[in-house]
PDB file of C-alpha atoms in Angstrom:
ATOM      1  CA  UNK U   1       0.000   0.000   0.000  1.00  0.00           C
ATOM      2  CA  UNK U   2       1.474   3.362  -1.055  1.00  0.00           C
ATOM      3  CA  UNK U   3       1.916   6.359   1.148  1.00  0.00           C
ATOM      4  CA  UNK U   4      -0.316   9.322   0.343  1.00  0.00           C
ATOM      5  CA  UNK U   5       1.540  12.613   0.281  1.00  0.00           C
ATOM      6  CA  UNK U   6      -0.416  15.621   1.539  1.00  0.00           C
ATOM      7  CA  UNK U   7      -1.417  18.179  -1.039  1.00  0.00           C
ATOM      8  CA  UNK U   8       0.208  21.607  -0.697  1.00  0.00           C
ATOM      9  CA  UNK U   9      -1.369  24.735   0.711  1.00  0.00           C
ATOM     10  CA  UNK U  10      -0.936  27.820  -1.455  1.00  0.00           C
ATOM     11  CA  UNK U  11      -0.309  31.055   0.464  1.00  0.00           C
ATOM     12  CA  UNK U  12      -0.365  34.245  -1.586  1.00  0.00           C
ATOM     13  CA  UNK U  13       1.742  37.071  -0.236  1.00  0.00           C
ATOM     14  CA  UNK U  14       3.794  34.684   1.864  1.00  0.00           C
ATOM     15  CA  UNK U  15       7.070  36.580   1.904  1.00  0.00           C
ATOM     16  CA  UNK U  16       6.343  38.882   4.851  1.00  0.00           C
ATOM     17  CA  UNK U  17       4.151  39.510   7.870  1.00  0.00           C
ATOM     18  CA  UNK U  18       1.022  37.357   8.265  1.00  0.00           C
ATOM     19  CA  UNK U  19       1.600  35.378   5.071  1.00  0.00           C
ATOM     20  CA  UNK U  20       5.091  34.442   6.198  1.00  0.00           C
ATOM     21  CA  UNK U  21       3.793  33.364   9.613  1.00  0.00           C
ATOM     22  CA  UNK U  22       1.092  31.256   7.949  1.00  0.00           C
ATOM     23  CA  UNK U  23       3.626  29.604   5.645  1.00  0.00           C
ATOM     24  CA  UNK U  24       5.884  28.746   8.604  1.00  0.00           C
ATOM     25  CA  UNK U  25       2.937  27.425  10.589  1.00  0.00           C
ATOM     26  CA  UNK U  26       2.136  24.911   7.862  1.00  0.00           C
ATOM     27  CA  UNK U  27       5.779  24.022   7.267  1.00  0.00           C
ATOM     28  CA  UNK U  28       6.129  23.300  10.996  1.00  0.00           C
ATOM     29  CA  UNK U  29       3.066  21.027  10.698  1.00  0.00           C
ATOM     30  CA  UNK U  30       4.918  19.093   7.933  1.00  0.00           C
ATOM     31  CA  UNK U  31       2.422  20.408   5.389  1.00  0.00           C
ATOM     32  CA  UNK U  32       3.769  21.149   1.880  1.00  0.00           C
ATOM     33  CA  UNK U  33       3.522  24.846   1.080  1.00  0.00           C
ATOM     34  CA  UNK U  34       3.559  26.934  -2.080  1.00  0.00           C
ATOM     35  CA  UNK U  35       4.200  30.633  -1.510  1.00  0.00           C
ATOM     36  CA  UNK U  36       3.740  33.546  -3.857  1.00  0.00           C
ATOM     37  CA  UNK U  37       5.809  36.646  -3.269  1.00  0.00           C
ATOM     38  CA  UNK U  38       6.113  39.959  -5.097  1.00  0.00           C
ATOM     39  CA  UNK U  39       9.510  41.090  -3.795  1.00  0.00           C
ATOM     40  CA  UNK U  40      12.339  38.801  -2.764  1.00  0.00           C
ATOM     41  CA  UNK U  41      13.149  39.114   0.942  1.00  0.00           C
ATOM     42  CA  UNK U  42      15.673  36.997   2.898  1.00  0.00           C
ATOM     43  CA  UNK U  43      12.686  35.172   4.433  1.00  0.00           C
ATOM     44  CA  UNK U  44      12.022  33.619   1.012  1.00  0.00           C
ATOM     45  CA  UNK U  45      15.398  31.867   1.171  1.00  0.00           C
ATOM     46  CA  UNK U  46      14.471  30.445   4.586  1.00  0.00           C
ATOM     47  CA  UNK U  47      11.132  29.161   3.283  1.00  0.00           C
ATOM     48  CA  UNK U  48      12.831  27.581   0.276  1.00  0.00           C
ATOM     49  CA  UNK U  49      15.449  25.942   2.498  1.00  0.00           C
ATOM     50  CA  UNK U  50      12.618  24.550   4.657  1.00  0.00           C
ATOM     51  CA  UNK U  51      11.036  22.952   1.576  1.00  0.00           C
ATOM     52  CA  UNK U  52       8.445  25.495   0.446  1.00  0.00           C
ATOM     53  CA  UNK U  53       7.995  26.104  -3.248  1.00  0.00           C
ATOM     54  CA  UNK U  54       8.364  29.885  -3.559  1.00  0.00           C
ATOM     55  CA  UNK U  55       7.190  31.497  -6.787  1.00  0.00           C
ATOM     56  CA  UNK U  56       7.660  35.167  -7.640  1.00  0.00           C
ATOM     57  CA  UNK U  57       4.384  36.607  -8.898  1.00  0.00           C
ATOM     58  CA  UNK U  58       3.116  39.916 -10.229  1.00  0.00           C
ATOM     59  CA  UNK U  59      -0.570  40.199  -9.403  1.00  0.00           C
ATOM     60  CA  UNK U  60      -0.817  43.743 -10.763  1.00  0.00           C
ATOM     61  CA  UNK U  61      -1.913  42.358 -14.146  1.00  0.00           C
ATOM     62  CA  UNK U  62      -4.246  39.587 -15.259  1.00  0.00           C
ATOM     63  CA  UNK U  63      -1.391  38.096 -17.259  1.00  0.00           C
ATOM     64  CA  UNK U  64       0.746  37.929 -14.119  1.00  0.00           C
ATOM     65  CA  UNK U  65      -2.047  36.241 -12.169  1.00  0.00           C
ATOM     66  CA  UNK U  66      -2.703  33.653 -14.868  1.00  0.00           C
ATOM     67  CA  UNK U  67       1.024  32.992 -15.405  1.00  0.00           C
ATOM     68  CA  UNK U  68       1.319  32.291 -11.686  1.00  0.00           C
ATOM     69  CA  UNK U  69      -1.686  29.930 -11.837  1.00  0.00           C
ATOM     70  CA  UNK U  70      -0.112  28.084 -14.773  1.00  0.00           C
ATOM     71  CA  UNK U  71       3.136  27.692 -12.827  1.00  0.00           C
ATOM     72  CA  UNK U  72       1.246  26.259  -9.835  1.00  0.00           C
ATOM     73  CA  UNK U  73      -0.545  23.804 -12.143  1.00  0.00           C
ATOM     74  CA  UNK U  74       2.804  22.740 -13.638  1.00  0.00           C
ATOM     75  CA  UNK U  75       4.417  22.201 -10.240  1.00  0.00           C
ATOM     76  CA  UNK U  76       1.615  20.549  -8.215  1.00  0.00           C
ATOM     77  CA  UNK U  77      -0.950  17.837  -8.909  1.00  0.00           C
ATOM     78  CA  UNK U  78      -3.547  19.308  -6.568  1.00  0.00           C
ATOM     79  CA  UNK U  79      -4.074  21.741  -3.720  1.00  0.00           C
ATOM     80  CA  UNK U  80      -5.279  21.231  -0.159  1.00  0.00           C
ATOM     81  CA  UNK U  81      -6.098  24.931   0.235  1.00  0.00           C
ATOM     82  CA  UNK U  82      -5.574  28.443  -1.039  1.00  0.00           C
ATOM     83  CA  UNK U  83      -4.952  31.173   1.525  1.00  0.00           C
ATOM     84  CA  UNK U  84      -5.432  34.540  -0.171  1.00  0.00           C
ATOM     85  CA  UNK U  85      -3.235  36.848   1.890  1.00  0.00           C
ATOM     86  CA  UNK U  86      -1.637  39.038  -0.815  1.00  0.00           C
ATOM     87  CA  UNK U  87      -2.602  42.610  -0.089  1.00  0.00           C
ATOM     88  CA  UNK U  88      -1.775  46.263  -0.544  1.00  0.00           C
ATOM     89  CA  UNK U  89      -2.529  49.311   1.563  1.00  0.00           C
ATOM     90  CA  UNK U  90      -3.003  52.488  -0.402  1.00  0.00           C
ATOM     91  CA  UNK U  91      -4.610  55.656   0.896  1.00  0.00           C
ATOM     92  CA  UNK U  92      -6.381  58.313  -1.103  1.00  0.00           C
ATOM     93  CA  UNK U  93      -3.896  61.179  -0.996  1.00  0.00           C
ATOM     94  CA  UNK U  94      -3.085  64.298  -2.993  1.00  0.00           C
ATOM     95  CA  UNK U  95      -1.060  63.572  -6.102  1.00  0.00           C
ATOM     96  CA  UNK U  96      -2.303  60.015  -6.553  1.00  0.00           C
ATOM     97  CA  UNK U  97      -5.123  59.677  -9.079  1.00  0.00           C
ATOM     98  CA  UNK U  98      -8.180  58.244  -7.335  1.00  0.00           C
ATOM     99  CA  UNK U  99      -8.837  55.867 -10.216  1.00  0.00           C
ATOM    100  CA  UNK U 100      -5.342  54.414  -9.753  1.00  0.00           C
ATOM    101  CA  UNK U 101      -5.957  53.844  -6.041  1.00  0.00           C
ATOM    102  CA  UNK U 102      -9.252  52.062  -6.656  1.00  0.00           C
ATOM    103  CA  UNK U 103      -7.866  50.005  -9.548  1.00  0.00           C
ATOM    104  CA  UNK U 104      -4.881  48.871  -7.469  1.00  0.00           C
ATOM    105  CA  UNK U 105      -7.009  47.858  -4.482  1.00  0.00           C
ATOM    106  CA  UNK U 106      -9.557  46.000  -6.608  1.00  0.00           C
ATOM    107  CA  UNK U 107      -6.809  44.243  -8.581  1.00  0.00           C
ATOM    108  CA  UNK U 108      -5.057  42.750  -5.558  1.00  0.00           C
ATOM    109  CA  UNK U 109      -8.010  42.161  -3.228  1.00  0.00           C
ATOM    110  CA  UNK U 110     -10.721  41.120  -5.701  1.00  0.00           C
ATOM    111  CA  UNK U 111      -9.417  40.323  -9.169  1.00  0.00           C
ATOM    112  CA  UNK U 112      -6.461  38.237  -7.998  1.00  0.00           C
ATOM    113  CA  UNK U 113      -8.450  35.827  -5.800  1.00  0.00           C
ATOM    114  CA  UNK U 114     -11.283  35.770  -8.357  1.00  0.00           C
ATOM    115  CA  UNK U 115      -9.006  34.689 -11.200  1.00  0.00           C
ATOM    116  CA  UNK U 116      -6.907  32.321  -9.068  1.00  0.00           C
ATOM    117  CA  UNK U 117      -9.969  30.598  -7.590  1.00  0.00           C
ATOM    118  CA  UNK U 118     -11.324  29.968 -11.074  1.00  0.00           C
ATOM    119  CA  UNK U 119      -7.967  28.962 -12.558  1.00  0.00           C
ATOM    120  CA  UNK U 120      -7.103  26.587  -9.696  1.00  0.00           C
ATOM    121  CA  UNK U 121     -10.591  25.223  -8.973  1.00  0.00           C
ATOM    122  CA  UNK U 122      -9.770  21.890 -10.597  1.00  0.00           C
ATOM    123  CA  UNK U 123      -6.798  21.454  -8.254  1.00  0.00           C
ATOM    124  CA  UNK U 124      -9.081  21.796  -5.212  1.00  0.00           C
ATOM    125  CA  UNK U 125     -11.873  19.513  -6.422  1.00  0.00           C
ATOM    126  CA  UNK U 126     -11.913  15.741  -6.569  1.00  0.00           C
ATOM    127  CA  UNK U 127     -10.445  15.012  -3.140  1.00  0.00           C
ATOM    128  CA  UNK U 128     -13.714  14.342  -1.318  1.00  0.00           C
ATOM    129  CA  UNK U 129     -16.493  16.080   0.582  1.00  0.00           C
ATOM    130  CA  UNK U 130     -15.202  19.298   2.254  1.00  0.00           C
ATOM    131  CA  UNK U 131     -11.616  18.181   1.607  1.00  0.00           C
ATOM    132  CA  UNK U 132     -10.283  21.547   0.412  1.00  0.00           C
ATOM    133  CA  UNK U 133     -10.438  25.145   1.585  1.00  0.00           C
ATOM    134  CA  UNK U 134     -10.198  28.668   0.256  1.00  0.00           C
ATOM    135  CA  UNK U 135      -9.513  31.412   2.786  1.00  0.00           C
ATOM    136  CA  UNK U 136      -9.879  35.083   1.882  1.00  0.00           C
ATOM    137  CA  UNK U 137      -8.451  37.658   4.294  1.00  0.00           C
ATOM    138  CA  UNK U 138     -10.804  40.593   4.683  1.00  0.00           C
ATOM    139  CA  UNK U 139     -10.708  43.395   7.257  1.00  0.00           C
ATOM    140  CA  UNK U 140     -12.828  44.887  10.009  1.00  0.00           C
ATOM    141  CA  UNK U 141     -13.313  47.969   7.786  1.00  0.00           C
ATOM    142  CA  UNK U 142     -15.797  45.879   5.794  1.00  0.00           C
ATOM    143  CA  UNK U 143     -18.333  46.664   8.515  1.00  0.00           C
ATOM    144  CA  UNK U 144     -17.328  50.163   9.582  1.00  0.00           C
ATOM    145  CA  UNK U 145     -15.759  51.794   6.502  1.00  0.00           C
ATOM    146  CA  UNK U 146     -12.738  54.078   6.426  1.00  0.00           C
ATOM    147  CA  UNK U 147     -12.441  57.804   5.756  1.00  0.00           C
ATOM    148  CA  UNK U 148      -8.767  57.571   4.688  1.00  0.00           C
ATOM    149  CA  UNK U 149      -8.728  54.234   2.887  1.00  0.00           C
ATOM    150  CA  UNK U 150     -12.018  54.213   1.016  1.00  0.00           C
ATOM    151  CA  UNK U 151     -10.825  52.121  -1.934  1.00  0.00           C
ATOM    152  CA  UNK U 152      -9.150  49.623   0.403  1.00  0.00           C
ATOM    153  CA  UNK U 153     -12.336  49.258   2.454  1.00  0.00           C
ATOM    154  CA  UNK U 154     -14.476  48.908  -0.681  1.00  0.00           C
ATOM    155  CA  UNK U 155     -12.188  46.222  -2.134  1.00  0.00           C
ATOM    156  CA  UNK U 156     -12.245  44.229   1.105  1.00  0.00           C
ATOM    157  CA  UNK U 157     -16.066  44.499   1.173  1.00  0.00           C
ATOM    158  CA  UNK U 158     -16.156  43.161  -2.380  1.00  0.00           C
ATOM    159  CA  UNK U 159     -13.892  40.298  -1.297  1.00  0.00           C
ATOM    160  CA  UNK U 160     -16.223  39.568   1.615  1.00  0.00           C
ATOM    161  CA  UNK U 161     -19.156  39.234  -0.770  1.00  0.00           C
ATOM    162  CA  UNK U 162     -17.109  37.221  -3.238  1.00  0.00           C
ATOM    163  CA  UNK U 163     -16.277  34.798  -0.421  1.00  0.00           C
ATOM    164  CA  UNK U 164     -19.979  34.085   0.054  1.00  0.00           C
ATOM    165  CA  UNK U 165     -20.460  33.558  -3.677  1.00  0.00           C
ATOM    166  CA  UNK U 166     -17.536  31.145  -4.004  1.00  0.00           C
ATOM    167  CA  UNK U 167     -18.810  29.267  -0.943  1.00  0.00           C
ATOM    168  CA  UNK U 168     -22.089  28.678  -2.759  1.00  0.00           C
ATOM    169  CA  UNK U 169     -20.386  27.759  -6.044  1.00  0.00           C
ATOM    170  CA  UNK U 170     -17.806  25.321  -4.664  1.00  0.00           C
ATOM    171  CA  UNK U 171     -19.739  23.586  -1.872  1.00  0.00           C
ATOM    172  CA  UNK U 172     -19.642  20.880  -0.702  1.00  0.00           C
ATOM    173  CA  UNK U 173     -16.189  19.900  -1.971  1.00  0.00           C
ATOM    174  CA  UNK U 174     -14.451  23.159  -1.122  1.00  0.00           C
ATOM    175  CA  UNK U 175     -15.091  25.159   2.039  1.00  0.00           C
ATOM    176  CA  UNK U 176     -14.713  28.895   1.462  1.00  0.00           C
TER     177      UNK U 176
END
């Protein structure tokens, strides 16, 4: 009887802060991990040395998102979970076009998980009832709003709603 190897958990934005802590948590649990990162930090070398598959990704364009998804599909046969942690924090401030702020926030917080969930859906399905997960990180500003980070708050609210929609679409195989 062969040994089943656990499927990896994909953590977007895993090079720093919460994403890095999440990646290390799973590595310490002997769980295979795939990490996306935008900028190379020394922590990436530590994750790689510990066995994580670290893939540089540019989520600022649809092409970058889909190229990343293709790389994941080439390197893994399935996924146990996707943890959408990649984020940006951009305030509305003088000198920055408001349309650029909104576009940036929607791209990273809504478009990236939307496209990745669709592109990687097949890697999450087929492992049994409730056997896979998608986790979207939102923010408390979803409920209260923000006077200085309006686009950020709006994008996180959109992600909150999108979470509910993907939960309906992917149940019962994938918990969202």
